Amino acid sequence: MACWMYEGMLMFGVVFLAGYLFSTLSQTRNALDNRHALQAFVFVIFGIYFVWFWAKGQTLAMKTWNIRVVDVHGAPITQKRALLRYAFSWLWFLPPLAASWIFALPGREGAVLTLGWVAIWAILARFHPQKQFWHDAFAGTRLITWVAPERPGRKGKPKPEAAGAAPSSQP
């Protein structure tokens, strides 16, 4: 969950840039103008962001927390599978958002419903045989702990001295 929170902070920057780009290109002056088009644009930008990075194995937050997304056999996922994972990951939010819209709930009640659903959805992972999130199970992916292998020659090698310079005697 810590990785998820960190990813949310990083996504703030993505949303900011996407919103700025959209409002500049569409000449939107009021935040409520073109609201649904902006939401669709941000949804597509999120899709591009996550599909791109998941197909590479990790987002920046996943790299920080040593998490990698792979298929059920441990192989890197394709862009198609990453897109499927992105679609299923919306199960974290779509049910409460749809209920809020259908029942015309005020913002505060919608937020409580959404937070409650996210907590329930996270707890439901405990009931999966491999203790993974259900959107990963549906998409045929899983998260693993993964540390990048050390590059050869990077650790323990002294820095070469500049050509013609005397070695320094300082500690």
CSV table of C-alpha atoms in Angstrom, one decimal:
chain,number,residue,atom,x,y,z
A,1,MET,CA,0.0,0.0,0.0
A,2,ALA,CA,2.9,2.3,0.6
A,3,CYS,CA,3.9,1.9,-3.1
A,4,TRP,CA,0.3,2.7,-4.0
A,5,MET,CA,0.4,5.9,-2.0
A,6,TYR,CA,3.7,7.0,-3.5
A,7,GLU,CA,2.3,6.2,-7.0
A,8,GLY,CA,-0.6,8.5,-6.1
A,9,MET,CA,1.8,11.4,-5.3
A,10,LEU,CA,3.7,10.9,-8.6
A,11,MET,CA,0.4,10.8,-10.4
A,12,PHE,CA,-0.4,14.2,-9.1
A,13,GLY,CA,2.3,15.6,-11.4
A,14,VAL,CA,1.0,13.6,-14.3
A,15,VAL,CA,-2.5,14.9,-13.7
A,16,PHE,CA,-1.1,18.5,-13.4
A,17,LEU,CA,0.8,18.3,-16.7
A,18,ALA,CA,-2.1,16.5,-18.5
A,19,GLY,CA,-4.6,19.2,-17.2
A,20,TYR,CA,-2.3,22.0,-18.3
A,21,LEU,CA,-1.8,20.5,-21.7
A,22,PHE,CA,-5.5,19.9,-22.1
A,23,SER,CA,-6.5,23.3,-21.0
A,24,THR,CA,-3.9,24.9,-23.2
A,25,LEU,CA,-4.8,22.9,-26.3
A,26,SER,CA,-8.6,23.3,-25.8
A,27,GLN,CA,-8.4,26.9,-24.7
A,28,THR,CA,-10.4,26.1,-21.6
A,29,ARG,CA,-10.7,29.0,-19.2
A,30,ASN,CA,-13.1,27.7,-16.6
A,31,ALA,CA,-12.4,24.4,-14.8
A,32,LEU,CA,-16.0,23.2,-15.3
A,33,ASP,CA,-15.9,23.7,-19.0
A,34,ASN,CA,-15.0,20.5,-20.9
A,35,ARG,CA,-14.9,18.7,-17.6
A,36,HIS,CA,-15.9,15.3,-19.1
A,37,ALA,CA,-13.5,15.6,-22.0
A,38,LEU,CA,-10.7,16.4,-19.5
A,39,GLN,CA,-11.6,13.4,-17.4
A,40,ALA,CA,-11.5,11.2,-20.5
A,41,PHE,CA,-8.1,12.7,-21.5
A,42,VAL,CA,-6.7,12.1,-18.1
A,43,PHE,CA,-8.0,8.5,-18.2
A,44,VAL,CA,-6.2,8.0,-21.5
A,45,ILE,CA,-3.0,9.6,-20.1
A,46,PHE,CA,-3.1,7.3,-17.1
A,47,GLY,CA,-3.6,4.4,-19.4
A,48,ILE,CA,-0.6,5.3,-21.5
A,49,TYR,CA,1.5,5.9,-18.4
A,50,PHE,CA,0.7,2.6,-16.7
A,51,VAL,CA,0.7,0.4,-19.8
A,52,TRP,CA,4.1,1.8,-20.9
A,53,PHE,CA,5.8,1.4,-17.5
A,54,TRP,CA,4.1,-2.0,-16.7
A,55,ALA,CA,5.2,-3.4,-20.0
A,56,LYS,CA,8.7,-2.3,-19.1
A,57,GLY,CA,8.2,-4.1,-15.7
A,58,GLN,CA,8.0,-1.2,-13.2
A,59,THR,CA,6.8,2.3,-12.6
A,60,LEU,CA,9.0,4.7,-10.7
A,61,ALA,CA,7.2,3.9,-7.4
A,62,MET,CA,7.5,0.2,-8.1
A,63,LYS,CA,11.3,0.7,-8.6
A,64,THR,CA,11.5,2.5,-5.3
A,65,TRP,CA,9.8,-0.3,-3.4
A,66,ASN,CA,11.5,-3.2,-5.4
A,67,ILE,CA,8.3,-4.4,-6.9
A,68,ARG,CA,7.9,-5.7,-10.4
A,69,VAL,CA,4.8,-6.8,-12.4
A,70,VAL,CA,5.1,-10.1,-14.3
A,71,ASP,CA,2.8,-12.7,-15.8
A,72,VAL,CA,1.8,-15.8,-13.9
A,73,HIS,CA,4.9,-17.6,-15.2
A,74,GLY,CA,7.3,-14.9,-14.1
A,75,ALA,CA,7.9,-13.5,-17.5
A,76,PRO,CA,7.6,-9.7,-18.4
A,77,ILE,CA,4.1,-8.7,-19.4
A,78,THR,CA,3.2,-7.5,-22.9
A,79,GLN,CA,1.5,-4.2,-23.6
A,80,LYS,CA,-1.8,-6.1,-24.2
A,81,ARG,CA,-1.6,-7.7,-20.8
A,82,ALA,CA,-0.6,-4.4,-19.2
A,83,LEU,CA,-3.7,-2.8,-20.9
A,84,LEU,CA,-5.8,-5.6,-19.5
A,85,ARG,CA,-4.3,-5.0,-16.0
A,86,TYR,CA,-5.1,-1.3,-16.3
A,87,ALA,CA,-8.7,-2.0,-17.2
A,88,PHE,CA,-9.1,-4.4,-14.3
A,89,SER,CA,-7.4,-2.0,-11.9
A,90,TRP,CA,-10.3,0.3,-12.2
A,91,LEU,CA,-12.3,-2.2,-10.1
A,92,TRP,CA,-10.7,-0.3,-7.2
A,93,PHE,CA,-12.8,2.8,-8.0
A,94,LEU,CA,-15.5,2.2,-10.6
A,95,PRO,CA,-18.1,0.4,-8.4
A,96,PRO,CA,-18.3,3.2,-5.7
A,97,LEU,CA,-18.1,5.9,-8.4
A,98,ALA,CA,-20.9,4.3,-10.3
A,99,ALA,CA,-23.0,3.9,-7.1
A,100,SER,CA,-22.3,7.6,-6.2
A,101,TRP,CA,-23.5,8.7,-9.6
A,102,ILE,CA,-26.6,6.4,-9.7
A,103,PHE,CA,-27.8,7.5,-6.3
A,104,ALA,CA,-26.6,11.1,-6.7
A,105,LEU,CA,-24.6,11.0,-3.5
A,106,PRO,CA,-23.1,14.2,-2.2
A,107,GLY,CA,-19.3,14.4,-2.4
A,108,ARG,CA,-18.6,13.5,1.2
A,109,GLU,CA,-20.8,10.4,1.1
A,110,GLY,CA,-19.2,9.4,-2.2
A,111,ALA,CA,-15.8,9.8,-0.7
A,112,VAL,CA,-16.7,7.6,2.3
A,113,LEU,CA,-18.2,5.0,0.0
A,114,THR,CA,-15.0,5.0,-2.2
A,115,LEU,CA,-12.6,4.7,0.8
A,116,GLY,CA,-14.7,1.9,2.2
A,117,TRP,CA,-14.7,0.1,-1.1
A,118,VAL,CA,-10.9,0.5,-1.5
A,119,ALA,CA,-10.4,-0.9,2.0
A,120,ILE,CA,-12.7,-3.9,1.3
A,121,TRP,CA,-11.1,-4.5,-2.1
A,122,ALA,CA,-7.7,-4.5,-0.4
A,123,ILE,CA,-8.8,-6.9,2.3
A,124,LEU,CA,-10.3,-9.3,-0.3
A,125,ALA,CA,-6.7,-9.9,-1.5
A,126,ARG,CA,-6.3,-12.0,1.7
A,127,PHE,CA,-8.8,-14.4,0.3
A,128,HIS,CA,-7.0,-15.1,-2.9
A,129,PRO,CA,-4.9,-18.4,-2.8
A,130,GLN,CA,-1.7,-16.5,-3.6
A,131,LYS,CA,-2.7,-13.4,-1.5
A,132,GLN,CA,-2.6,-11.2,-4.6
A,133,PHE,CA,-5.0,-8.4,-5.7
A,134,TRP,CA,-8.0,-9.6,-7.7
A,135,HIS,CA,-7.3,-7.3,-10.6
A,136,ASP,CA,-3.9,-9.0,-11.0
A,137,ALA,CA,-5.6,-12.4,-10.8
A,138,PHE,CA,-8.1,-11.4,-13.5
A,139,ALA,CA,-5.4,-10.0,-15.8
A,140,GLY,CA,-3.1,-12.9,-15.4
A,141,THR,CA,-0.3,-10.9,-13.7
A,142,ARG,CA,1.3,-10.8,-10.3
A,143,LEU,CA,3.6,-8.6,-8.3
A,144,ILE,CA,7.0,-9.9,-7.2
A,145,THR,CA,9.8,-8.5,-5.1
A,146,TRP,CA,12.7,-7.7,-7.5
A,147,VAL,CA,16.0,-6.0,-7.0
A,148,ALA,CA,17.9,-5.0,-10.1
A,149,PRO,CA,21.1,-6.9,-10.5
A,150,GLU,CA,24.3,-5.0,-9.8
A,151,ARG,CA,26.1,-3.8,-12.9
A,152,PRO,CA,29.6,-5.3,-13.2
A,153,GLY,CA,32.4,-3.0,-12.4
A,154,ARG,CA,30.3,-0.5,-10.4
A,155,LYS,CA,31.1,-1.4,-6.9
A,156,GLY,CA,34.5,-1.5,-5.2
A,157,LYS,CA,36.5,-0.2,-8.2
A,158,PRO,CA,38.6,2.9,-7.5
A,159,LYS,CA,38.1,5.9,-9.7
A,160,PRO,CA,40.8,6.2,-12.4
A,161,GLU,CA,43.1,9.2,-12.0
A,162,ALA,CA,43.2,11.8,-14.6
A,163,ALA,CA,45.9,11.2,-17.2
A,164,GLY,CA,49.2,12.8,-16.2
A,165,ALA,CA,48.0,13.9,-12.8
A,166,ALA,CA,49.8,12.9,-9.7
A,167,PRO,CA,47.7,10.8,-7.3
A,168,SER,CA,46.4,12.8,-4.4
A,169,SER,CA,47.7,12.2,-1.0
A,170,GLN,CA,44.7,13.5,0.8
A,171,PRO,CA,42.6,10.9,2.7
